[in-house]
Amino acid sequence: MSNGAETNDTGAVDEDSSGAADDRQPEVEAARQKVIGAMERSAEVYGLNRSYGRLYGILYFQDDPVSLDELTDRSGYAKSTVSTAMKKLERLHLVHRRSVPGEGKKAFFEAEREFWQVIQELLRHEVKREIDIMTRALDEAEQRLEAAEDERAEQDLEKVRHLERMFGRGERLVNVLTGSSVERLTSLLERLRRE
Amino acid sequence: MSNGAETNDTGAVDEDSSGAADDRQPEVEAARQKVIGAMERSAEVYGLNRSYGRLYGILYFQDDPVSLDELTDRSGYAKSTVSTAMKKLERLHLVHRRSVPGEGKKAFFEAEREFWQVIQELLRHEVKREIDIMTRALDEAEQRLEAAEDERAEQDLEKVRHLERMFGRGERLVNVLTGSSVERLTSLLERLRRE
DNA sequence: CGTTTTATTCGGCATTGACCGAATATTTCG
DNA sequence: CGAAATATTCGGTCAATGCCGAATAAAACG
């Protein structure tokens, strides 16, 4: 607990590129914390844990990959907590695990900073899988309902088919979104806005 | 607990339009349960509770608005649970609260069956609000960093601006999506696929 | 192959959240 | 306005989750 203020209480942590400790300039640190705080909030809203937002935020501002130990220092969480959090963040494609040549087994992490990339991966894997499962359930339900000749069955059938149409559209949308490059999609968006 | 099988254990619940009890045709009921089960799963995946998926599913298959008491019967949950669940589902724009003329205070609910509608409302309210909050945090961070003349600040500034660009795009996307009718967007999607 | 370094898993505690039934508030109707 | 019908809130219980530190496993190194 009391995680808000103790982020850099360990004092002289060696810094990545500029070489200086990063709690020197209080304004810079305040700016970072502002953004990281917003990320924590976002994480919470989108169904994740605040800690994930925090950890992602820490990574976001580091130029070079960060080791597990350094992350535990910077975040204030226990190593085990960070380890499991990293596993989840990796599954969400929000961070990447790196290994650094001279550093043995040590694991390093870096933030994926292109959100569109993250969204695409999520669509490709999680969302697509959900659509597939739903589609299978709908198909099976449709077959059962077609077999049963019943007034009740007719009404349900209509509703099931409505769902099938919507999920079909969803699937096509996902295909388009995951099949295009970021550039193509942004230019498309621009065109859209002007039309 | 044991929610899977006890949905219609109360026997003769009066049925809406067709007039017949709906656990007569086991095939029809099985089809429904298949779909409702998939909805429960989906709810879970998208960060909601299984019970919400279940309640939505029950509503989805009813032609006419359903009262709280009937929902309680059909779902097996306590009235208080259903009440709070409905409040949340309303906030998510997944169900609408209706009042029926002759029925006094009694509240009725019906499912919003057009998912795109749901998504648009969600974008318009929740997502937009999140984007706004993040944007404010980023602006403030940017100002602080512009004030501090520091090598460190430069690097952070770059990253903050990167976030601002991404969220700016996100906002424009949300605007386009919420500003267009379903028809326009589906036809657009079709065009997109063919290009 | 043992030792060292590092990551992961596990058991346990504290917090949170879901759900319930009872109590309370609100609305409608006579 | 009082009584009846209905919805909501509240306190409590149980399960799930987050987080920790210790124990274990896995990998790299000499």
Short mmCIF file of C-alpha atoms (C1' of nucleotides) in Angstrom, two decimals:
data_model
loop_
_atom_site.label_atom_id
_atom_site.label_comp_id
_atom_site.label_asym_id
_atom_site.label_seq_id
_atom_site.Cartn_x
_atom_site.Cartn_y
_atom_site.Cartn_z
CA MET A 1 0.00 0.00 0.00
CA SER A 2 0.89 3.68 -0.12
CA ASN A 3 2.20 3.17 -3.57
CA GLY A 4 1.59 6.63 -4.85
CA ALA A 5 4.61 8.42 -3.47
CA GLU A 6 7.30 5.87 -2.89
CA THR A 7 8.21 5.12 -6.42
CA ASN A 8 11.71 6.40 -6.33
CA ASP A 9 12.46 6.12 -2.67
CA THR A 10 15.44 3.92 -3.26
CA GLY A 11 17.50 6.92 -4.18
CA ALA A 12 20.38 6.35 -6.54
CA VAL A 13 19.15 3.87 -9.07
CA ASP A 14 21.42 3.82 -12.06
CA GLU A 15 19.77 5.46 -15.01
CA ASP A 16 19.68 4.12 -18.52
CA SER A 17 21.08 6.49 -21.08
CA SER A 18 21.69 9.89 -19.62
CA GLY A 19 23.48 8.39 -16.68
CA ALA A 20 21.91 10.66 -14.07
CA ALA A 21 19.58 9.50 -11.34
CA ASP A 22 16.07 10.42 -12.30
CA ASP A 23 14.69 11.90 -9.12
CA ARG A 24 16.86 14.94 -9.44
CA GLN A 25 14.49 17.15 -11.37
CA PRO A 26 11.27 17.16 -9.40
CA GLU A 27 9.30 18.72 -12.25
CA VAL A 28 10.28 15.97 -14.63
CA GLU A 29 9.42 13.35 -12.10
CA ALA A 30 6.09 15.02 -11.38
CA ALA A 31 5.25 15.01 -15.06
CA ARG A 32 6.02 11.32 -15.28
CA GLN A 33 3.91 10.50 -12.27
CA LYS A 34 1.04 12.45 -13.73
CA VAL A 35 1.08 10.34 -16.85
CA ILE A 36 1.66 7.08 -15.02
CA GLY A 37 -1.22 7.91 -12.73
CA ALA A 38 -3.49 8.37 -15.73
CA MET A 39 -2.31 5.04 -17.05
CA GLU A 40 -3.14 3.35 -13.77
CA ARG A 41 -6.60 4.80 -14.02
CA SER A 42 -7.01 3.64 -17.58
CA ALA A 43 -5.92 0.15 -16.68
CA GLU A 44 -8.56 0.04 -14.01
CA VAL A 45 -11.27 1.25 -16.36
CA TYR A 46 -10.42 -1.29 -18.99
CA GLY A 47 -10.74 -4.14 -16.51
CA LEU A 48 -7.08 -4.57 -15.60
CA ASN A 49 -5.41 -3.96 -12.32
CA ARG A 50 -3.98 -0.61 -11.34
CA SER A 51 -0.62 -2.24 -10.82
CA TYR A 52 -0.49 -3.20 -14.48
CA GLY A 53 -1.00 0.37 -15.53
CA ARG A 54 1.73 1.44 -13.17
CA LEU A 55 4.20 -1.13 -14.39
CA TYR A 56 3.44 -0.36 -17.98
CA GLY A 57 3.91 3.32 -17.29
CA ILE A 58 7.28 2.76 -15.71
CA LEU A 59 8.38 0.78 -18.71
CA TYR A 60 6.96 3.31 -21.11
CA PHE A 61 9.36 5.99 -19.94
CA GLN A 62 12.48 3.87 -19.93
CA ASP A 63 14.48 3.98 -23.11
CA ASP A 64 16.18 0.66 -22.68
CA PRO A 65 14.79 -2.68 -21.55
CA VAL A 66 14.37 -2.97 -17.80
CA SER A 67 15.21 -5.99 -15.69
CA LEU A 68 12.79 -7.63 -13.29
CA ASP A 69 14.79 -6.47 -10.30
CA GLU A 70 14.86 -2.91 -11.47
CA LEU A 71 11.14 -3.03 -12.06
CA THR A 72 10.57 -4.29 -8.53
CA ASP A 73 12.69 -1.43 -7.22
CA ARG A 74 10.97 1.21 -9.26
CA SER A 75 7.45 -0.04 -8.70
CA GLY A 76 7.69 -1.01 -5.05
CA TYR A 77 5.94 -4.32 -5.73
CA ALA A 78 7.37 -7.66 -4.71
CA LYS A 79 9.32 -9.53 -7.30
CA SER A 80 6.75 -12.28 -7.48
CA THR A 81 4.05 -9.74 -8.13
CA VAL A 82 6.02 -8.14 -10.91
CA SER A 83 6.80 -11.51 -12.42
CA THR A 84 3.17 -12.53 -12.71
CA ALA A 85 2.15 -9.08 -13.85
CA MET A 86 4.72 -9.21 -16.62
CA LYS A 87 3.39 -12.54 -17.76
CA LYS A 88 -0.06 -11.04 -18.11
CA LEU A 89 1.13 -7.86 -19.77
CA GLU A 90 2.99 -9.99 -22.26
CA ARG A 91 -0.16 -11.93 -23.05
CA LEU A 92 -1.87 -8.63 -23.72
CA HIS A 93 1.00 -7.66 -26.01
CA LEU A 94 1.61 -4.55 -23.97
CA VAL A 95 5.19 -5.46 -23.09
CA HIS A 96 7.87 -7.55 -24.73
CA ARG A 97 10.34 -9.78 -23.00
CA ARG A 98 13.90 -9.34 -24.08
CA SER A 99 17.12 -11.09 -23.23
CA VAL A 100 20.33 -9.12 -23.35
CA PRO A 101 23.42 -10.92 -24.71
CA GLY A 102 25.92 -10.47 -21.92
CA GLU A 103 23.39 -10.74 -19.15
CA GLY A 104 22.83 -14.44 -18.74
CA LYS A 105 19.38 -15.56 -17.72
CA LYS A 106 18.30 -12.10 -16.72
CA ALA A 107 15.00 -11.08 -18.29
CA PHE A 108 14.38 -7.60 -19.58
CA PHE A 109 11.16 -5.96 -20.53
CA GLU A 110 10.17 -3.10 -22.71
CA ALA A 111 6.85 -1.42 -23.37
CA GLU A 112 5.11 -1.75 -26.69
CA ARG A 113 4.55 1.90 -27.44
CA GLU A 114 2.44 1.53 -30.55
CA PHE A 115 -1.05 1.07 -29.23
CA TRP A 116 -2.41 0.17 -32.59
CA GLN A 117 -0.05 -2.77 -32.60
CA VAL A 118 -1.43 -3.86 -29.25
CA ILE A 119 -5.00 -3.54 -30.43
CA GLN A 120 -4.31 -5.48 -33.59
CA GLU A 121 -2.77 -8.34 -31.65
CA LEU A 122 -5.67 -8.35 -29.25
CA LEU A 123 -8.16 -8.45 -32.08
CA ARG A 124 -6.22 -11.17 -33.84
CA HIS A 125 -6.07 -13.44 -30.84
CA GLU A 126 -8.54 -12.81 -28.04
CA VAL A 127 -11.39 -11.14 -29.87
CA LYS A 128 -11.23 -13.47 -32.83
CA ARG A 129 -11.32 -16.47 -30.54
CA GLU A 130 -14.37 -15.13 -28.76
CA ILE A 131 -16.12 -14.52 -32.04
CA ASP A 132 -15.32 -18.07 -33.11
CA ILE A 133 -16.71 -19.57 -29.94
CA MET A 134 -19.87 -17.52 -30.19
CA THR A 135 -20.24 -18.42 -33.85
CA ARG A 136 -20.00 -22.10 -33.07
CA ALA A 137 -22.62 -21.81 -30.34
CA LEU A 138 -24.90 -19.93 -32.71
CA ASP A 139 -24.48 -22.51 -35.45
CA GLU A 140 -25.36 -25.30 -33.10
CA ALA A 141 -28.36 -23.43 -31.77
CA GLU A 142 -29.49 -22.71 -35.31
CA GLN A 143 -29.37 -26.37 -36.23
CA ARG A 144 -31.37 -27.42 -33.21
CA LEU A 145 -33.95 -24.77 -33.89
CA GLU A 146 -34.26 -25.68 -37.54
CA ALA A 147 -34.98 -29.26 -36.50
CA ALA A 148 -37.68 -28.32 -34.01
CA GLU A 149 -40.86 -27.25 -35.79
CA ASP A 150 -42.46 -24.97 -33.32
CA GLU A 151 -43.77 -21.47 -33.27
CA ARG A 152 -41.46 -20.73 -30.37
CA ALA A 153 -38.52 -22.09 -32.34
CA GLU A 154 -39.24 -19.75 -35.22
CA GLN A 155 -38.99 -16.69 -33.04
CA ASP A 156 -35.79 -17.84 -31.43
CA LEU A 157 -34.36 -18.72 -34.81
CA GLU A 158 -34.90 -15.20 -35.99
CA LYS A 159 -32.99 -13.88 -33.01
CA VAL A 160 -30.18 -16.36 -33.41
CA ARG A 161 -29.81 -15.39 -37.05
CA HIS A 162 -29.69 -11.76 -36.07
CA LEU A 163 -26.78 -12.55 -33.79
CA GLU A 164 -25.10 -14.48 -36.56
CA ARG A 165 -25.34 -11.52 -38.90
CA MET A 166 -23.87 -9.18 -36.29
CA PHE A 167 -21.00 -11.47 -35.41
CA GLY A 168 -20.38 -12.05 -39.08
CA ARG A 169 -19.97 -8.33 -39.56
CA GLY A 170 -17.76 -8.23 -36.49
CA GLU A 171 -15.53 -10.90 -37.90
CA ARG A 172 -15.18 -9.13 -41.23
CA LEU A 173 -14.35 -5.91 -39.41
CA VAL A 174 -11.68 -7.64 -37.37
CA ASN A 175 -10.24 -9.11 -40.53
CA VAL A 176 -9.99 -5.73 -42.17
CA LEU A 177 -8.48 -4.12 -39.12
CA THR A 178 -5.90 -6.81 -38.51
CA GLY A 179 -5.03 -7.15 -42.18
CA SER A 180 -4.04 -3.55 -42.77
CA SER A 181 -0.96 -1.64 -41.81
CA VAL A 182 -1.13 1.26 -39.40
CA GLU A 183 -0.35 3.65 -42.21
CA ARG A 184 -3.13 2.43 -44.43
CA LEU A 185 -5.65 2.63 -41.65
CA THR A 186 -4.69 6.12 -40.53
CA SER A 187 -4.85 7.44 -44.06
CA LEU A 188 -8.19 5.76 -44.39
CA LEU A 189 -9.37 7.41 -41.23
CA GLU A 190 -8.36 10.76 -42.58
CA ARG A 191 -10.28 10.14 -45.79
CA LEU A 192 -13.27 9.12 -43.75
CA ARG A 193 -13.29 12.27 -41.74
CA ARG A 194 -13.27 14.46 -44.80
CA GLU A 195 -16.03 12.66 -46.69
CA MET B 1 -24.01 -21.36 -7.41
CA SER B 2 -25.15 -24.27 -9.62
CA ASN B 3 -26.64 -21.74 -11.95
CA GLY B 4 -26.25 -23.70 -15.12
CA ALA B 5 -29.23 -26.03 -14.92
CA GLU B 6 -31.81 -24.44 -12.68
CA THR B 7 -33.00 -21.69 -14.93
CA ASN B 8 -36.52 -22.91 -15.44
CA ASP B 9 -37.02 -24.96 -12.34
CA THR B 10 -39.97 -22.88 -11.27
CA GLY B 11 -42.16 -24.64 -13.79
CA ALA B 12 -45.10 -22.72 -15.16
CA VAL B 13 -43.91 -19.18 -15.64
CA ASP B 14 -46.31 -17.29 -17.82
CA GLU B 15 -44.92 -16.71 -21.25
CA ASP B 16 -44.98 -13.45 -23.14
CA SER B 17 -46.45 -13.64 -26.59
CA SER B 18 -46.98 -17.23 -27.62
CA GLY B 19 -48.69 -17.91 -24.35
CA ALA B 20 -47.11 -21.32 -23.79
CA ALA B 21 -44.61 -22.14 -21.08
CA ASP B 22 -41.17 -22.25 -22.62
CA ASP B 23 -39.68 -25.37 -21.11
CA ARG B 24 -41.95 -27.56 -23.11
CA GLN B 25 -39.73 -28.04 -26.15
CA PRO B 26 -36.44 -29.25 -24.75
CA GLU B 27 -34.64 -28.69 -28.04
CA VAL B 28 -35.64 -25.06 -28.15
CA GLU B 29 -34.65 -24.58 -24.56
CA ALA B 30 -31.32 -26.30 -25.17
CA ALA B 31 -30.63 -23.99 -28.09
CA ARG B 32 -31.33 -20.96 -25.95
CA GLN B 33 -29.12 -22.19 -23.16
CA LYS B 34 -26.34 -22.79 -25.63
CA VAL B 35 -26.44 -19.19 -26.75
CA ILE B 36 -26.92 -17.79 -23.29
CA GLY B 37 -23.96 -19.84 -22.10
CA ALA B 38 -21.82 -18.29 -24.82
CA MET B 39 -22.99 -14.87 -23.75
CA GLU B 40 -22.02 -15.59 -20.16
CA ARG B 41 -18.59 -16.54 -21.38
CA SER B 42 -18.28 -13.42 -23.47
CA ALA B 43 -19.28 -11.25 -20.56
CA GLU B 44 -16.55 -12.81 -18.49
CA VAL B 45 -13.95 -12.27 -21.18
CA TYR B 46 -14.86 -8.64 -21.61
CA GLY B 47 -14.41 -7.95 -17.93
CA LEU B 48 -18.01 -8.21 -16.82
CA ASN B 49 -19.59 -10.75 -14.58
CA ARG B 50 -21.04 -14.00 -15.85
CA SER B 51 -24.36 -13.07 -14.30
CA TYR B 52 -24.60 -10.04 -16.55
CA GLY B 53 -24.17 -12.20 -19.62
CA ARG B 54 -26.83 -14.53 -18.33
CA LEU B 55 -29.32 -11.77 -17.58
CA TYR B 56 -28.70 -10.13 -20.91
CA GLY B 57 -29.19 -13.46 -22.63
CA ILE B 58 -32.51 -14.04 -20.91
CA LEU B 59 -33.68 -10.62 -21.99
CA TYR B 60 -32.38 -11.09 -25.49
CA PHE B 61 -34.77 -13.95 -26.15
CA GLN B 62 -37.87 -12.32 -24.73
CA ASP B 63 -39.99 -10.45 -27.19
CA ASP B 64 -41.63 -8.14 -24.71
CA PRO B 65 -40.16 -6.21 -21.80
CA VAL B 66 -39.56 -8.31 -18.71
CA SER B 67 -40.29 -7.28 -15.15
CA LEU B 68 -37.77 -7.45 -12.36
CA ASP B 69 -39.66 -10.24 -10.66
CA GLU B 70 -39.85 -12.30 -13.78
CA LEU B 71 -36.14 -11.78 -14.34
CA THR B 72 -35.53 -12.92 -10.80
CA ASP B 73 -37.54 -16.07 -11.45
CA ARG B 74 -35.93 -16.86 -14.75
CA SER B 75 -32.38 -16.17 -13.68
CA GLY B 76 -32.46 -17.70 -10.23
CA TYR B 77 -30.67 -14.67 -8.75
CA ALA B 78 -32.02 -12.70 -5.83
CA LYS B 79 -34.04 -9.64 -6.60
CA SER B 80 -31.42 -7.36 -5.14
CA THR B 81 -28.79 -8.90 -7.35
CA VAL B 82 -30.89 -8.47 -10.45
CA SER B 83 -31.67 -4.89 -9.50
CA THR B 84 -28.04 -3.87 -9.23
CA ALA B 85 -27.13 -5.86 -12.30
CA MET B 86 -29.80 -4.05 -14.30
CA LYS B 87 -28.47 -0.73 -13.17
CA LYS B 88 -25.06 -1.64 -14.49
CA LEU B 89 -26.36 -3.12 -17.72
CA GLU B 90 -28.27 0.08 -18.27
CA ARG B 91 -25.13 2.13 -17.81
CA LEU B 92 -23.49 -0.03 -20.43
CA HIS B 93 -26.45 0.59 -22.72
CA LEU B 94 -27.03 -3.12 -23.03
CA VAL B 95 -30.56 -2.99 -21.66
CA HIS B 96 -33.28 -0.35 -21.54
CA ARG B 97 -35.65 0.29 -18.72
CA ARG B 98 -39.26 0.57 -19.69
CA SER B 99 -42.40 1.37 -17.80
CA VAL B 100 -45.64 -0.14 -18.99
CA PRO B 101 -48.76 2.06 -18.84
CA GLY B 102 -51.15 -0.02 -16.80
CA GLU B 103 -48.49 -1.51 -14.57
CA GLY B 104 -47.87 1.17 -11.98
CA LYS B 105 -44.37 1.43 -10.64
CA LYS B 106 -43.29 -1.89 -12.02
CA ALA B 107 -40.10 -1.68 -14.02
CA PHE B 108 -39.58 -3.60 -17.21
CA PHE B 109 -36.43 -4.24 -19.12
CA GLU B 110 -35.55 -5.14 -22.64
CA ALA B 111 -32.31 -5.99 -24.31
CA GLU B 112 -30.68 -3.64 -26.77
CA ARG B 113 -30.17 -6.05 -29.64
CA GLU B 114 -28.17 -3.80 -31.93
CA PHE B 115 -24.63 -4.21 -30.72
CA TRP B 116 -23.36 -1.40 -32.82
CA GLN B 117 -25.68 0.89 -30.94
CA VAL B 118 -24.18 -0.35 -27.69
CA ILE B 119 -20.66 0.18 -28.92
CA GLN B 120 -21.42 3.67 -30.14
CA GLU B 121 -22.87 4.67 -26.80
CA LEU B 122 -19.89 3.20 -25.01
CA LEU B 123 -17.49 5.08 -27.24
CA ARG B 124 -19.45 8.27 -26.86
CA HIS B 125 -19.47 8.18 -23.08
CA GLU B 126 -16.96 5.94 -21.36
CA VAL B 127 -14.17 5.80 -23.90
CA LYS B 128 -14.38 9.47 -24.74
CA ARG B 129 -14.21 10.35 -21.07
CA GLU B 130 -11.14 8.23 -20.63
CA ILE B 131 -9.50 9.83 -23.60
CA ASP B 132 -10.28 13.25 -22.20
CA ILE B 133 -8.78 12.46 -18.83
CA MET B 134 -5.65 11.06 -20.39
CA THR B 135 -5.38 14.05 -22.70
CA ARG B 136 -5.57 16.44 -19.78
CA ALA B 137 -2.87 14.55 -17.92
CA LEU B 138 -0.69 14.60 -21.01
CA ASP B 139 -1.16 18.31 -21.52
CA GLU B 140 -0.20 19.05 -17.98
CA ALA B 141 2.85 16.81 -18.22
CA GLU B 142 3.82 18.47 -21.46
CA GLN B 143 3.71 21.91 -19.89
CA ARG B 144 5.83 20.87 -16.96
CA LEU B 145 8.36 19.27 -19.23
CA GLU B 146 8.55 22.25 -21.53
CA ALA B 147 9.35 24.41 -18.53
CA ALA B 148 12.14 22.18 -17.27
CA GLU B 149 15.21 22.53 -19.43
CA ASP B 150 16.88 19.24 -18.99
CA GLU B 151 18.17 16.50 -21.20
CA ARG B 152 15.99 14.09 -19.29
CA ALA B 153 12.97 16.28 -19.86
CA GLU B 154 13.58 16.25 -23.60
CA GLN B 155 13.37 12.50 -23.76
CA ASP B 156 10.23 12.36 -21.69
CA LEU B 157 8.69 15.11 -23.74
CA GLU B 158 9.15 13.11 -26.86
CA LYS B 159 7.34 10.18 -25.30
CA VAL B 160 4.54 12.32 -23.96
CA ARG B 161 4.03 13.81 -27.39
CA HIS B 162 3.94 10.37 -28.88
CA LEU B 163 1.10 9.53 -26.51
CA GLU B 164 -0.66 12.74 -27.42
CA ARG B 165 -0.51 11.87 -31.09
CA MET B 166 -1.93 8.42 -30.46
CA PHE B 167 -4.74 9.62 -28.29
CA GLY B 168 -5.48 12.36 -30.76
CA ARG B 169 -5.92 9.75 -33.45
CA GLY B 170 -8.04 7.74 -31.06
CA GLU B 171 -10.30 10.68 -30.45
CA ARG B 172 -10.74 11.36 -34.13
CA LEU B 173 -11.55 7.71 -34.68
CA VAL B 174 -14.14 7.76 -31.94
CA ASN B 175 -15.66 10.87 -33.46
CA VAL B 176 -15.99 9.24 -36.84
CA LEU B 177 -17.42 6.06 -35.42
CA THR B 178 -19.97 7.77 -33.21
CA GLY B 179 -20.92 10.28 -35.84
CA SER B 180 -21.97 7.82 -38.52
CA SER B 181 -25.05 5.69 -38.84
CA VAL B 182 -24.84 1.94 -38.77
CA GLU B 183 -25.72 1.79 -42.43
CA ARG B 184 -23.01 4.17 -43.51
CA LEU B 185 -20.40 2.31 -41.54
CA THR B 186 -21.37 -1.11 -42.78
CA SER B 187 -21.33 0.03 -46.38
CA LEU B 188 -17.98 1.61 -45.69
CA LEU B 189 -16.72 -1.64 -44.27
CA GLU B 190 -17.81 -3.44 -47.40
CA ARG B 191 -16.01 -0.95 -49.57
CA LEU B 192 -12.94 -1.37 -47.45
CA ARG B 193 -12.88 -5.11 -47.82
CA ARG B 194 -13.01 -4.91 -51.56
CA GLU B 195 -10.30 -2.30 -52.02
"C1'" DC C 1 28.62 -31.00 -12.14
"C1'" DG C 2 28.17 -27.89 -8.40
"C1'" DT C 3 27.48 -23.09 -7.60
"C1'" DT C 4 25.47 -18.85 -8.45
"C1'" DT C 5 22.11 -16.04 -10.33
"C1'" DT C 6 17.63 -15.30 -11.63
"C1'" DA C 7 12.69 -16.40 -12.40
"C1'" DT C 8 8.59 -18.76 -11.08
"C1'" DT C 9 5.52 -21.03 -8.13
"C1'" DC C 10 3.22 -21.71 -3.74
"C1'" DG C 11 0.87 -20.93 0.72
"C1'" DG C 12 -1.00 -17.48 3.29
"C1'" DC C 13 -2.99 -13.20 4.62
"C1'" DA C 14 -5.80 -9.09 3.69
"C1'" DT C 15 -8.86 -6.83 0.52
"C1'" DT C 16 -12.40 -6.77 -2.72
"C1'" DG C 17 -16.57 -8.30 -4.98
"C1'" DA C 18 -20.75 -11.16 -5.72
"C1'" DC C 19 -24.61 -12.53 -3.96
"C1'" DC C 20 -28.21 -13.04 -0.57
"C1'" DG C 21 -32.20 -11.74 2.63
"C1'" DA C 22 -33.92 -8.22 5.44
"C1'" DA C 23 -34.78 -3.54 6.03
"C1'" DT C 24 -35.79 0.78 3.95
"C1'" DA C 25 -37.29 3.97 0.49
"C1'" DT C 26 -40.26 5.11 -3.35
"C1'" DT C 27 -44.16 5.15 -6.16
"C1'" DT C 28 -48.95 4.25 -7.12
"C1'" DC C 29 -53.60 3.80 -6.01
"C1'" DG C 30 -57.84 3.87 -3.36
"C1'" DC D 1 -53.01 10.56 3.35
"C1'" DG D 2 -52.70 5.54 4.34
"C1'" DA D 3 -52.03 1.11 2.36
"C1'" DA D 4 -50.16 -1.79 -1.07
"C1'" DA D 5 -46.87 -2.83 -4.43
"C1'" DT D 6 -42.45 -2.42 -5.99
"C1'" DA D 7 -37.53 -1.07 -6.18
"C1'" DT D 8 -33.30 -0.06 -3.89
"C1'" DT D 9 -30.06 -0.12 -0.34
"C1'" DC D 10 -27.60 -2.25 3.46
"C1'" DG D 11 -25.13 -5.56 6.36
"C1'" DG D 12 -23.30 -9.93 6.29
"C1'" DT D 13 -21.18 -14.15 4.29
"C1'" DC D 14 -18.46 -16.59 1.18
"C1'" DA D 15 -15.42 -16.96 -2.75
"C1'" DA D 16 -12.01 -14.77 -5.61
"C1'" DT D 17 -8.06 -11.79 -6.23
"C1'" DG D 18 -3.89 -9.12 -5.18
"C1'" DC D 19 -0.02 -9.07 -3.10
"C1'" DC D 20 3.70 -10.72 -0.25
"C1'" DG D 21 7.81 -13.63 1.31
"C1'" DA D 22 9.63 -18.16 1.27
"C1'" DA D 23 10.49 -22.18 -1.23
"C1'" DT D 24 11.39 -24.19 -5.52
"C1'" DA D 25 12.80 -24.46 -10.24
"C1'" DA D 26 15.48 -23.14 -14.18
"C1'" DA D 27 19.38 -21.32 -16.46
"C1'" DA D 28 24.12 -19.81 -16.92
"C1'" DC D 29 28.70 -20.02 -15.54
"C1'" DG D 30 33.09 -21.65 -13.92
#
